[in-house]
Backbone as a ProteinNet text record, in pm:
[ID]
protein_1_A
[PRIMARY]
MKNNYRFIKELLKLRMSHLMAFRLGFFGPLFVDVSLFFIQLLVFQAIFSNVDRIGSWGQGEMIIFIGTFSLVDAINMTVYFFGVLTIPDKVRTGEMDLYLTKPVSPLLRITFEKVNPGTLPQILFSVGVIAYGVSVGGFQIGMIQVIGYILFIAIMTLLFYDLEIMLRTTSFFIISTTGILKLEEAGLDLCMKIPGVIFQRGFKIFFYAILPYGVIATLPTQVLTNSLSVPGIIFGMGIVAVFTALMLWFWKLGLRHYNSASS
[TERTIARY]
9020.6	8974.5	8905	8819.6	8748.4	8844.8	8946.7	9047	9128.2	9159.2	9232.1	9151.1	9019.9	8932.8	8931.2	8919.8	8918.6	9051.3	9160.8	9292.8	9307.7	9267.5	9277	9191	9071.7	8981.1	9045.5	9107	9173	9295.7	9365	9483.7	9445.8	9333.5	9286.8	9245.4	9182.9	9143.7	9266	9368.9	9492.2	9559.9	9558.1	9622.1	9551.2	9419.4	9343.2	9370.7	9378.9	9409.3	9545.6	9642.8	9777.9	9781.5	9712	9714	9649.6	9542.7	9475.6	9559.7	9653.4	9744.6	9855.6	9884.9	9988.5	9926.4	9858	9775.2	9855.3	9981.4	10063.4	10083.3	10102.1	10115.8	9986.7	9874.5	9743.7	9724.7	9759.5	9732.7	9854.8	9974.8	10096.5	10103	10083.8	10091.5	9989.6	9871	9769.4	9819.4	9875.6	9923.6	10033.4	10127.4	10239.9	10191.8	10106.8	10064.1	9972.6	9878.4	9788.4	9868.1	9964.5	10049	10125	10179	10255.2	10170.4	10050.8	9967.5	9904.2	9884.1	9834.9	9940.1	10066.3	10175.4	10184.6	10169.3	10172.7	10061.3	9944.3	9831.8	9862.3	9923.2	9961.2	10065.5	10158.9	10261.6	10198.5	10103.1	10038.2	9948.4	9891.3	9814.1	9904.8	10026.6	10123	10165.2	10185.3	10224.8	10116.4	9990.2	9881.2	9842	9904.2	9884.5	9967	10059.8	10147.4	10128.7	10078.1	10056.2	9914.5	9864.8	9729.4	9724	9830.3	9828.2	9966	9967.8	10090.8	10073	10143.8	10120.6	9979.7	9904.5	9766.2	9665.5	9714.7	9627.2	9613.1	9490	9463.4	9464.4	9422.1	9426.6	9336.8	9220	9126.7	9187.3	9248.9	9311.5	9424.3	9502.4	9615	9566.8	9459.7	9405.2	9351.1	9282.4	9233.2	9351	9456.7	9578	9637.1	9647.2	9700.8	9610.5	9479.2	9384.8	9388.2	9408.9	9414.3	9538.5	9653.3	9774.5	9759	9696.3	9672.2	9579.7	9478.2	9382.1	9448.5	9525.9	9595.3	9694.4	9764.6	9860.4	9789.5	9672.6	9596.7	9554	9508.5	9470.6	9593.8	9703.7	9831.8	9872.9	9869.2	9912.1	9815.8	9689.4	9589.5	9599.9	9618	9605.9	9739.2	9837.1	9951.4	10089.9	10104.6	10237.4	10325.5	10271.6	10354	10393.4	10317.7	10357.6	10464.6	10441	10535.8	10671.4	10667.7	10789.3	10889.5	10841.5	10927.9	10993.1	10963	11015.2	11168.3	11243.4	11390.1	11442.2	11382.1	11425.9	11396.1	11280.9	11244.7	11341.9	11383.3	11478.4	11616	11659.1	11793.6	11808.3	11705.8	11714.6	11673.5	11615.2	11569.3	11428	11360.6	11223.2	11128.6	11171	11088.3	11065.2	11155.5	11138.2	11001.6	10961.8	10835.2	10715.9	10728	10617.7	10608.4	10722.1	10724.3	10675.6	10679.5	10636.1	10486.6	10420.6	10277.4	10195.7	10072	9988.9	9921.5	9957.2	9898.5	10006.4	9967.6	10062.8	10140.9	10276.3	10354.9	10327.2	10302.1	10273.2	10139.9	10041.1	9910.2	9922.6	9997.7	10012.8	10088.1	10197.9	10275.7	10191	10107.9	10025.2	9928.6	9865	9757.2	9792.4	9914.9	9945.8	9962.4	9983.9	10002.9	9909.6	9785.5	9682.7	9677	9665.8	9665.6	9544.3	9431.6	9311.1	9326.1	9438.3	9460.8	9470.9	9498.1	9506.6	9374.8	9271.7	9141.7	9088.3	9101.5	9052.6	9119.2	9241.4	9306.6	9228.6	9157.1	9074.6	8965.7	8901.9	8798.6	8858.9	8977	9047.1	9073.9	9120.1	9152.7	9028.5	8918.2	8793.4	8749.4	8769	8736.4	8820.9	8949.7	9039.3	8995.8	8960.3	8916.4	8788.1	8692.8	8567	8594.1	8688.7	8726.2	8785.9	8869.7	8929.1	8824.7	8724.5	8615.8	8540.7	8517.7	8448.4	8529.9	8660.2	8747.2	8755.1	8764.5	8777	8645.5	8532.7	8402.2	8368.5	8418.2	8395.8	8255.1	8197.3	8068	8094.5	8072.5	8105.5	7978.7	7976.1	7863.2	7895	7797.4	7814.7	7923.8	7934.3	8036.7	8175.6	8197	8327.1	8358.7	8258.2	8278.2	8314.5	8239.8	8267.9	8406.5	8437.5	8568.8	8680.7	8656.2	8756.8	8780.5	8673.9	8686.3	8762.2	8730.2	8799.5	8948.4	8981.7	9123.9	9194.9	9124.8	9186.2	9222.1	9132.5	9156.4	9276.1	9283.3	9393	9524.6	9519.4	9642.9	9695.9	9605	9647	9715.3	9663	9726	9863.4	9874.9	10003.9	10104.8	10061.2	10146	10196.2	10106.5	10139.9	10241.6	10217.3	10309	10450.5	10462.5	10594	10663.4	10586.4	10645.5	10695.8	10618.7	10659.7	10783.2	10781.6	10892.3	11023.8	11020.8	11144	11199.6	11111.1	11157.3	11189.3	11137.9	11172.6	11318.7	11378.6	11521.3	11607.5	11552.5	11628.6	11660.1	11589.4	11620.7	11751.2	11792.3	11906.4	12028.2	12006.4	12116.2	12119.1	12234.8	12252	12177.9	12189.5	12127.7	12035.8	11916.9	11820.2	11813.7	11909	11904.5	11900.7	11987.7	11991.8	11863.4	11806.1	11682.1	11566.4	11561.2	11452.3	11467.8	11592.1	11612.4	11558.7	11572.2	11516	11364.5	11303.7	11159	11118.1	11190.9	11159.8	11170.2	11277.4	11297	11188.6	11153.1	11049.8	10913.9	10878.8	10751.5	10748.3	10858.4	10864.7	10844.4	10906.9	10892.8	10751.7	10698.7	10568.2	10452.5	10480.7	10378.3	10364.6	10470.5	10470.9	10441	10475.8	10462.3	10370	10260.2	10169.8	10233	10190.8	10248.7	10231.9	10130.6	10108.4	10221.1	10305.2	10417.8	10536.9	10551.1	10669.1	10672.2	10792.9	10813.8	10923.6	10916.8	11020.8	11066.2	11197.7	11254	11192.6	11161.5	11101.2	10964.1	10889.8	10756.2	10765.5	10859.8	10878.4	10914.4	11007.4	11054.7	10943.2	10870.3	10770.6	10631.7	10618.3	10492	10503.9	10625.8	10638.8	10744	10850.5	10958.3	10938	10919.6	10887.8	10764.9	10646.6	10529.1	10459	10536.8	10475.5	10400.5	10439.3	10378	10232.8	10184	10045.3	9951.9	10008.4	9928.3	9819.5	9852.2	9750.7	9705.5	9788.7	9756.5	9637.8	9640.2	9532.7	9396.2	9384	9253.1	9202.7	9295.4	9256.1	9201.2	9266.1	9218.8	9083.5	9063	8933.4	8822.8	8848.6	8746.8	8714.5	8814.5	8793.5	8760	8736.6	8694.5	8795.2	8925.3	9028	9120.6	9085.8	9167.5	9106.6	9188.5	9142.7	9124.3	9057.4	9039	9173.6	9269.4	9402.2	9468	9444.4	9498.9	9437.8	9307.5	9239.2	9295.1	9312.6	9366.6	9509.3	9587.4	9725.4	9728.3	9643.9	9641.3	9608.9	9508.3	9471.8	9580.4	9639.7	9743.5	9868.6	9911.7	10034.6	10018	9896.7	9871	9872.6	9811.5	9811	9953	10034.8	10173.5	10253.3	10242.1	10321.5	10272.7	10143.5	10094.2	10150.2	10151.6	10208.9	10358.8	10428.1	10572.2	10599.6	10517.4	10536.2	10521.8	10415.8	10393.6	10506.2	10551.9	10663.1	10791.2	10820.3	10943.3	10941.4	10824.1	10811.1	10839.3	10782	10805.1	10951.6	11012.2	11154.5	11238.7	11201.6	11272.7	11264.2	11145.9	11129.5	11215.8	11228.8	11310.7	11458.9	11499.4	11638.7	11665.6	11562.9	11580.2	11664.7	11766.1	11850.1	11805.9	11751.9	11702.3	11814.3	11779.4	11876.5	11936.2	11863.4	11909.5	11993.1	12008	12080.5	12228.2
6950.4	7086	7093.4	6992.1	6989.6	6975.2	6890.1	6871.6	6998.2	7068.8	7195.7	7298.3	7301.2	7395.6	7366.7	7239.2	7201.2	7237.2	7215	7244.7	7394.6	7475.6	7621.5	7667.7	7610.1	7646.3	7619.6	7502.5	7469	7556.3	7587.1	7672.3	7811.1	7862.9	7995.2	7995.8	7888.1	7879.2	7883.7	7807	7805.2	7941.4	8004.6	8135.8	8240	8239.2	8333.9	8314.4	8189.6	8161.7	8216.3	8198.9	8247.9	8400.2	8465.7	8611.8	8675	8616.2	8672.8	8656.7	8561.4	8545	8649.1	8701.8	8803.8	8921.8	9008.1	9111.3	9221.3	9238.6	9337.6	9296.7	9166	9116	9129.7	9136.9	9151.3	9293.4	9393.8	9532.6	9609	9556.9	9627.9	9661.3	9562.4	9591.3	9696.3	9696.5	9795.7	9935.9	9957.2	10089.4	10137.5	10049.6	10086.8	10123.4	10039.2	10062.3	10183.2	10198.8	10314.3	10443.5	10443.1	10561	10594.6	10491.7	10512.2	10577.7	10526.1	10579.6	10713.1	10736.8	10867.5	10974.4	10941.6	11034.7	11059.6	10951.4	10964.7	11057.4	11046.7	11132.3	11278.2	11304.2	11440.8	11497.1	11411.1	11455.8	11502.9	11424.1	11462.8	11585.2	11601.6	11722.2	11844.5	11830.3	11940.6	11970.6	11863.9	11883.4	11957.9	11918.1	11979.2	12117.3	12159.6	12297.8	12392.2	12335.4	12416	12387.4	12269.2	12235.7	12182.6	12189	12142.7	11996	11949.2	11814	11749.9	11617.6	11539.5	11455.5	11493.5	11429.6	11461.3	11358	11377.4	11365.4	11339.1	11315.3	11437.7	11459.8	11564.1	11507.6	11590	11550	11429.4	11426.1	11315.2	11181.7	11175.7	11050.4	11008.8	11106.1	11073.4	11019.4	11073.8	11024.2	10882.2	10858	10722.7	10627.1	10673.3	10593	10551	10645.8	10614.8	10515.6	10539.7	10448.8	10310	10303.6	10174.6	10095.4	10163.3	10093.7	10045.6	10128.8	10090.9	9970.7	9966.1	9856	9724.3	9726.8	9605.7	9560	9655.3	9621.2	9562.7	9615.3	9564.7	9419.8	9388.5	9250.7	9160.6	9211.4	9139.7	9109.3	9210.6	9193.8	9103.7	9106.9	9026.1	8878.8	8848.9	8710.8	8635.8	8686.6	8599.5	8655.4	8783.8	8843.7	8777.6	8759	8710.5	8564.1	8490.5	8354.4	8352	8426.4	8431.6	8486	8577.8	8640.9	8539.4	8425.4	8327.4	8227.1	8233	8133.8	8124.2	8235.6	8223.3	8157.2	8189.2	8127.6	7978.5	7939.8	7797.6	7718.8	7779.7	7713.7	7704.8	7814.4	7818.7	7725.1	7714.7	7634.2	7488.3	7459.5	7322.9	7298.2	7401.5	7385.1	7347.5	7378.2	7343.5	7192.8	7113.9	6967.5	6928.9	6998	6965.1	6990.8	7091.1	7125.6	7026.8	6975.6	6883.5	6743.6	6712.2	6579	6573.1	6687.3	6690.2	6665.3	6614.8	6584.4	6707.5	6825.1	6950.3	7026	7098.3	7178	7270.8	7268.6	7357.1	7504.7	7539.6	7679.6	7722.5	7632.6	7662.7	7686.4	7600.1	7613.2	7740.7	7768.9	7889.8	8014.1	8011	8127.3	8163.3	8062.9	8090.9	8065.6	8023.3	7984.7	8103.6	8224	8339.4	8454.3	8419.7	8521.2	8616.7	8746.8	8846.3	8939.4	8903.3	8986.8	9121.1	9142.5	9271.9	9385.4	9354.4	9458.6	9480	9405.3	9422.9	9566	9635.7	9774.3	9865.4	9829.8	9910.8	9906.9	9797.2	9788.9	9895.4	9910.8	10013.4	10153.1	10172.6	10300.6	10330.8	10230.8	10249.2	10283.3	10214.6	10243.1	10387.3	10434.1	10572.6	10670.4	10642.4	10728.3	10730.3	10614.1	10605.5	10686.1	10671.9	10747.8	10898.5	10938	11080	11127	11044.1	11079.1	11095.3	11007.6	11017.9	11149.3	11186.9	11311.4	11432.9	11431.2	11543.7	11559.2	11445.9	11451	11474.8	11459.6	11480	11376.7	11253.4	11149.4	11091.6	11061.6	10993.7	10843.5	10775.1	10633.1	10549.2	10463	10372.7	10232.1	10142.8	10004.6	9933.8	9966.7	9904	9937.4	10065.3	10106.4	10037.5	10024.7	9961.8	9813.8	9743.2	9600.7	9583.7	9668	9661.8	9690	9785.6	9820.3	9702.6	9640.7	9525.6	9412.3	9387.7	9283.9	9313.9	9438.9	9473.8	9474.4	9506.5	9494.5	9348.2	9258.1	9114.6	9065.7	9101.9	9050.2	9120.5	9247	9314.7	9260.3	9217.5	9151	9019	8948.1	8824.9	8853.6	8961.3	8999.7	9031.5	9103.6	9135.3	9005.7	8910.8	8779.8	8706.6	8707.9	8642.9	8697.6	8828.9	8892.6	8858.8	8858.9	8826.3	8682.4	8590.4	8449.7	8432.8	8491.2	8473.4	8525.8	8643.3	8700.6	8616.4	8558.5	8477.4	8333.4	8289.8	8157.5	8152.3	8267.4	8269.9	8213.5	8204.4	8149.1	8001	7933.8	7795	7783.2	7893.9	7890.6	7967.9	8068.1	8150.8	8151.3	8184.8	8180.1	8293.3	8414.3	8530.9	8603.4	8635.6	8709.8	8857	8902.9	9040.2	9142.3	9126.7	9222	9224	9106	9097.2	9161.1	9137.8	9195	9345.7	9395.8	9541.3	9600.2	9525.2	9568.2	9577	9477.5	9478.9	9601.9	9627.9	9741.7	9873.8	9888	10012.1	10029.8	9919.6	9927.4	9963.6	9901.9	9932.6	10076.2	10119.4	10255.3	10358	10333.6	10426.5	10424.4	10304.3	10291.5	10323.3	10331	10374.2	10526.5	10593	10739.8	10797.3	10722.9	10773.7	10681.9	10732.3	10647.2	10607	10493.6	10442.1	10533.4	10620.4	10709.1	10810	10826.2	10919.9	10857.4	10725.9	10659.4	10670.6	10684.3	10693	10596.3	10551.2	10470.1	10352.7	10348.1	10233.9	10210.3	10319.1	10305.5	10238.7	10275.4	10217.6	10069.3	10034.1	9893	9813.1	9868	9796.4	9778	9887.3	9880.8	9839.3	9812.2	9759	9612.7	9570.4	9437.2	9349.4	9407.4	9327.8	9311.2	9420.9	9419.2	9509.6	9457.8	9543.6	9600.1	9658.6	9727	9852.6	9906.1	10028.7	10015.4	9891.8	9873.9	9843	9806.8	9753.7	9850.1	9976.4	10074.7	10161.4	10170.8	10258.7	10209.2	10081.4	10030.3	10030.7	9986.2	9996.4	10139.9	10234	10375.6	10422.1	10381.5	10419.1	10356.1	10233.5	10167.5	10244.4	10280.9	10349.1	10486.8	10554.3	10688.9	10684.9	10562.5	10541.8	10598.8	10582.3	10634.9	10525	10399.2	10288.7	10236.3	10234	10188.8	10037.3	9988.1	9843.6	9771.7	9822.9	9759.3	9757.3	9863	9867.7	9759.6	9736.3	9631.5	9494.3	9471.5	9343.8	9325.1	9433	9425.2	9388.5	9454.1	9427.5	9282.4	9228.1	9088.3	8994.6	9031	8947.3	8940.6	9054.5	9056.7	8973.7	8974.4	8893.3	8745.1	8709.1	8568.6	8519.1	8601	8562.7	8544.6	8639.4	8631.2	8520.1	8489.9	8378	8246.3	8230.9	8110.5	8101.4	8213.9	8216.2	8181.9	8235	8209.5	8061.2	7998.6	7856	7771.4	7805	7731.5	7748.5	7872.9	7901.7	7835.2	7833.9	7768.4	7617.9	7554	7411	7384	7472.6	7459.2	7471.8	7565.2	7583.3	7460.5	7401.1	7279.9	7164.8	7157.4	7049.4	7068.7	7193.7	7223.5	7236	7212.7	7227.2	7113.8	7149.7	7052.9	7043.1	6928.9	6908.7	6929	6981.9	7003.7	6872.6	6764.1	6633.7	6559.8	6621.1	6552.9	6590.1
7897.5	7926.1	8063	8092.4	8219.6	8336.6	8319.1	8424.4	8446.8	8337.8	8349.2	8426.6	8400.5	8470.5	8620.2	8655.7	8797.4	8863.9	8791.1	8844.8	8871.1	8775.3	8790.7	8907.6	8921.8	9030.8	9166.5	9182.5	9308.8	9332.6	9224	9234	9282.8	9233.5	9274.6	9421.9	9467.5	9608.7	9699.5	9663	9742.7	9740.8	9624.4	9612	9697.3	9698.9	9779.8	9928.1	9971.3	10111.8	10149.4	10061.1	10086.9	10093	10000.1	9993.9	10116.5	10165.1	10281.3	10407.1	10404	10517.5	10514	10394.3	10377.7	10303.4	10374.6	10311.2	10243.4	10284.6	10216.9	10070.9	10047.3	9911.7	9832.8	9905	9839.9	9787.5	9869.3	9833.4	9782.5	9807.1	9767.3	9619.4	9528.4	9385.3	9340.4	9400.8	9366.3	9395.6	9513.8	9552	9457.8	9425.2	9339	9199.4	9140	9002	8988.7	9080.7	9074.1	9092	9181.3	9201.4	9074.1	9007.9	8885.4	8777.2	8753.5	8647.1	8685.8	8814.6	8857.7	8830.6	8858.5	8829.4	8679	8599.7	8454.5	8405.5	8465.8	8428.9	8459	8574.6	8611	8515.7	8471.9	8377.6	8247.8	8194.4	8069.6	8087.3	8205.4	8232.2	8225.6	8279.3	8275.4	8131.8	8052.3	7912.7	7836.1	7855.5	7780.2	7832.2	7939.6	7981.9	7894.4	7815.2	7729.4	7580.4	7545.8	7405.2	7387.7	7264	7235.9	7195.1	7125.7	7073.4	7083.3	7091.5	7078.6	6953.3	6847	6718.1	6672	6639.6	6595.1	6709.4	6829.2	6943.4	7032.5	7079.1	7176	7316.9	7411.4	7551.5	7580.2	7515.3	7538	7500.7	7381.3	7338.3	7433.8	7480.1	7566.9	7701.4	7754.2	7881.2	7862.6	7751.2	7722.6	7707.9	7643.2	7624.9	7760.4	7852.6	7986	8057.8	8051.2	8115.4	8054.8	7924	7855.3	7895.9	7901.1	7944.1	8088.3	8170.6	8309.7	8318.3	8231.3	8231.3	8191.6	8082.7	8038.1	8145.3	8204.9	8310	8432.1	8464.4	8579.6	8557.4	8437	8405.2	8411.7	8357.1	8361.5	8505.3	8592	8730.5	8807.5	8771.3	8841.8	8805.9	8678.1	8631.8	8628.1	8555.2	8526	8558.2	8583	8594.5	8700.7	8820.9	8931.3	8914.5	8832.8	8800.9	8693.6	8585.8	8474.3	8520	8614	8665.6	8719.3	8765.8	8832.7	8737.2	8608.6	8515	8518.1	8507.7	8510.9	8638.2	8753.1	8878.6	8880.8	8828.1	8824.2	8736.1	8626.4	8537.1	8602.8	8663.8	8722.3	8841.7	8924.7	9047.1	9026.1	8910.1	8885.6	8933.3	8984.3	9031.4	8917.4	8793.4	8678.3	8670	8727.9	8730.3	8786.5	8894.6	8960.7	8869.6	8782.4	8692.6	8576.3	8534.7	8421	8458.4	8586.9	8630.4	8662.8	8661.8	8691.4	8564.9	8579.2	8462	8400.5	8449.4	8398.1	8322.5	8218	8141.4	8233.5	8228.2	8315.1	8288.6	8162.7	8130.9	8190.6	8186.6	8244.7	8395	8461.6	8606.6	8643.2	8572	8599.2	8576.7	8473.8	8439.3	8551.1	8613.4	8708.2	8854.6	8883.1	9021	9115.8	9063	9150.1	9112.3	9089	9064.1	9182.5	9155	9262.8	9249.6	9311.6	9302.9	9372.4	9442.4	9506.3	9407	9279.7	9177.3	9102.1	9139.2	9073.1	9081	9195.7	9199.6	9096.7	9052.2	8950.3	8819.2	8795.9	8675.4	8679.5	8796.8	8811.4	8797.8	8857	8843.7	8696.6	8621.4	8480.1	8398.5	8427	8356.1	8382.7	8506.7	8540.1	8461.2	8446.5	8368.4	8222	8168.1	8028.7	8007.1	8100.4	8090	8095.6	8180.2	8188.8	8056.2	7994.2	7866	7757	7756.8	7659.1	7678	7804.5	7834.4	7790.6	7821.1	7784.4	7632.8	7562.5	7417.1	7346	7416.4	7355.6	7249.6	7266.4	7165.8	7176.9	7061.3	7056.1	7048.7	7159.9	7168.6	7155.7	7053.7	7033.5	7078.7	7067.1	7109.3	7029.4	6900.2	6816.1	6867.3	6903.3	6955.4	7089.5	7172.7	7304.2	7287.8	7202.1	7179	7117.1	7018.2	6954.7	7054.1	7143.1	7244.5	7339.6	7386.2	7476.7	7408.3	7280.8	7204.4	7195.8	7166.7	7152.9	7287.8	7394.1	7527.4	7553.9	7516.3	7537.9	7457.5	7329.1	7247.5	7278.8	7321.9	7361.3	7494.5	7582.1	7706.1	7673.1	7574.4	7528.2	7469	7391.9	7334.7	7444.5	7546.2	7662	7726.2	7742.8	7799.5	7711.1	7580.3	7486.9	7500.5	7506.9	7516	7647.9	7756.1	7886.1	7888.6	7833.7	7829.9	7742.3	7623.9	7530.5	7587.5	7647.7	7701.6	7816.2	7895.8	8009.1	7969.2	7856.1	7806	7761.6	7735.7	7699.8	7812.3	7934.4	8047.3	8027.4	7934.6	7903	7823.8	7760.8	7669.9	7719.3	7805.9	7853	8005.7	8060.8	8205.8	8274.9	8222.5	8286.6	8188.9	8234.9	8151.4	8190	8270.4	8321	8209.2	8109.7	7999	7919.2	7893.9	7816.8	7892.5	8023.9	8103.2	8117.7	8110.3	8109	7978.8	7869.3	7741.3	7751.6	7817	7838.3	7918.6	8025.6	8112.1	8036.8	7956.8	7881.2	7775.6	7706.9	7604.6	7661.9	7773.9	7839.1	7889.4	7949	8002.7	7891.9	7776	7663.4	7607.2	7582.6	7517.8	7611.7	7742.5	7837.3	7835	7788.9	7786.6	7648.9	7545	7408.5	7328.2	7275.8	7196.3	7064.7	7013	6890	6770.5	6772.3	6657.5	6641.6	6745	6738.5	6667.3	6675.9	6619.7	6467.7	6415.1	6271.7	6228.8	6105	6040	6126.6	6157	6228.2	6364.1	6436.5	6568.5	6557.3	6454.3	6437.9	6402.7	6315.8	6280.8	6405.7	6486.6	6604.4	6706.8	6738.7	6845.6	6798.5	6668.2	6617.4	6573.4	6533.3	6475.8	6542.3	6597.6	6656.2	6806.5	6874.8	7017.6	7034.3	7000.8	6977.8	7102.2	7191.8	7305.1	7259.7	7144.5	7096	7055.9	7035	6992.1	7108.8	7224.8	7335	7380.8	7397.4	7438.3	7322.1	7218.2	7105.1	7024.2	6984.8	6899.1	6968.4	7096.3	7161.5	7171.8	7196.5	7203.4	7069.7	6961	6827.9	6796.4	6845	6823.2	6896	7020.7	7100.1	7044.4	6988.7	6933.7	6784.8	6733.5	6594.9	6494.9	6524.4	6434.4	6380.4	6405.3	6355.2	6224.9	6120.3	5989	5987.4	5883.3	5866.9	5855.9	5775.2	5773.3	5911	5992	6127.6	6216.4	6199.6	6275.8	6238.7	6108.4	6060.8	6111.7	6107.8	6156.4	6304.4	6384.1	6527.5	6558.2	6491.2	6513.2	6462.3	6349.4	6290.6	6375.8	6431.5	6511.1	6638	6695.1	6814.5	6778.6	6666.9	6623.9	6599.6	6535.2	6505.5	6633.7	6726.1	6848.2	6941.2	6939.1	7019.4	6966.8	6835.4	6774.9	6804.1	6794.4	6823.6	6969.7	7058.5	7200.7	7232.2	7179.5	7205.4	7148.2	7028.6	6967.7	7048.8	7090.1	7163.2	7301.2	7365.6	7496	7484.5	7384.8	7363.8	7331.2	7253.1	7221.8	7348.6	7434.9	7560.6	7648.8	7657	7737.9	7685.6	7553.7	7496	7528.1	7548.3	7578.9	7727.8	7808.7	7953.5	8009.9	8086.3	8154.4	8299.3	8337.8	8472.8	8573.7	8690	8796.8	8845.2	8821.4	8868.4	8764.3	8644.5	8537.4	8537.5
[MASK]
+++++++++++++++++++++++++++++++++++++++++++++++++++++++++++++++++++++++++++++++++++++++++++++++++++++++++++++++++++++++++++++++++++++++++++++++++++++++++++++++++++++++++++++++++++++++++++++++++++++++++++++++++++++++++++++++++++++++++++++++++++++++++++++++++++++++

C-alpha cells in the first residue's frame, strides 16, 4: 500500500509537468464539459417553462440531477477517464506489455497516469448548480442528507469507473470495441437527459441493473432531496458492490487472455 501511494504521487507529479507544457490539454476538457452541461441546463429551463413536472420531479430536482451528473463526470474526467480511455489502444498495439512487466498493478497505473486537474473547476461549477437546484426546489437540507449525498457521489463515481473499465476490458477478447463504446455513449446520453425515476419496466431493469447509468445521478439526487427509501439505499450500495466485484474479476480474466504483441 505504501509503495502504491509513492508511485501514484510520482505519477501525479509527472502528469502535472506534462499538462503545464500543453495547456490546451489542461483547460480543453473543462470548456467542453461545462458547455455541455450549461446547454443541458438551458434545455430543462425551456422544458419547465411549459410544464410543471417531469414524472414525479419538479424543476428543483431536475437542476440537482443535472448538477449531480456534472459533478460525477467532473470527478471522472479529473481522476481516471483519460487513462481508462487508452485501454483498447494499449491492448491492440501491445503497449500493455510494458504495464505487465512493472511491479505496480497495471490497472492502478492506468487509472492514475493521466489525471487532469484542468477539470477541477467543473466540480465547483457543479456544486453551484446543485445549490441553485436546492434553492429553486425549496428543500430543507440537513447534515444527514449532505453526508448521504457525498457518500452516494463517491460510490456512483466508483460505479461509473467500473462500467468504463468493464466495457474497455472487452478489448482483450474482441478486435474492435467501437460498437460497445457506442452503446456506452448512447446510454450516457440518454441517462444524462432522463432521470431514472422516469424509466418503467424493461427500461428500468436495463438502466438500473444491466447497464446502470440510470442510477448514477438519480440516486444521489433522491438522497439529497430525502426521497430515497431504505430499500433504494440498500439497492444503490449493493449494485455498486456487485459491479466492482464483476469489474475486478473481468479485468483479471482479460489479463489472462491477453496475447502479448511479442508472442
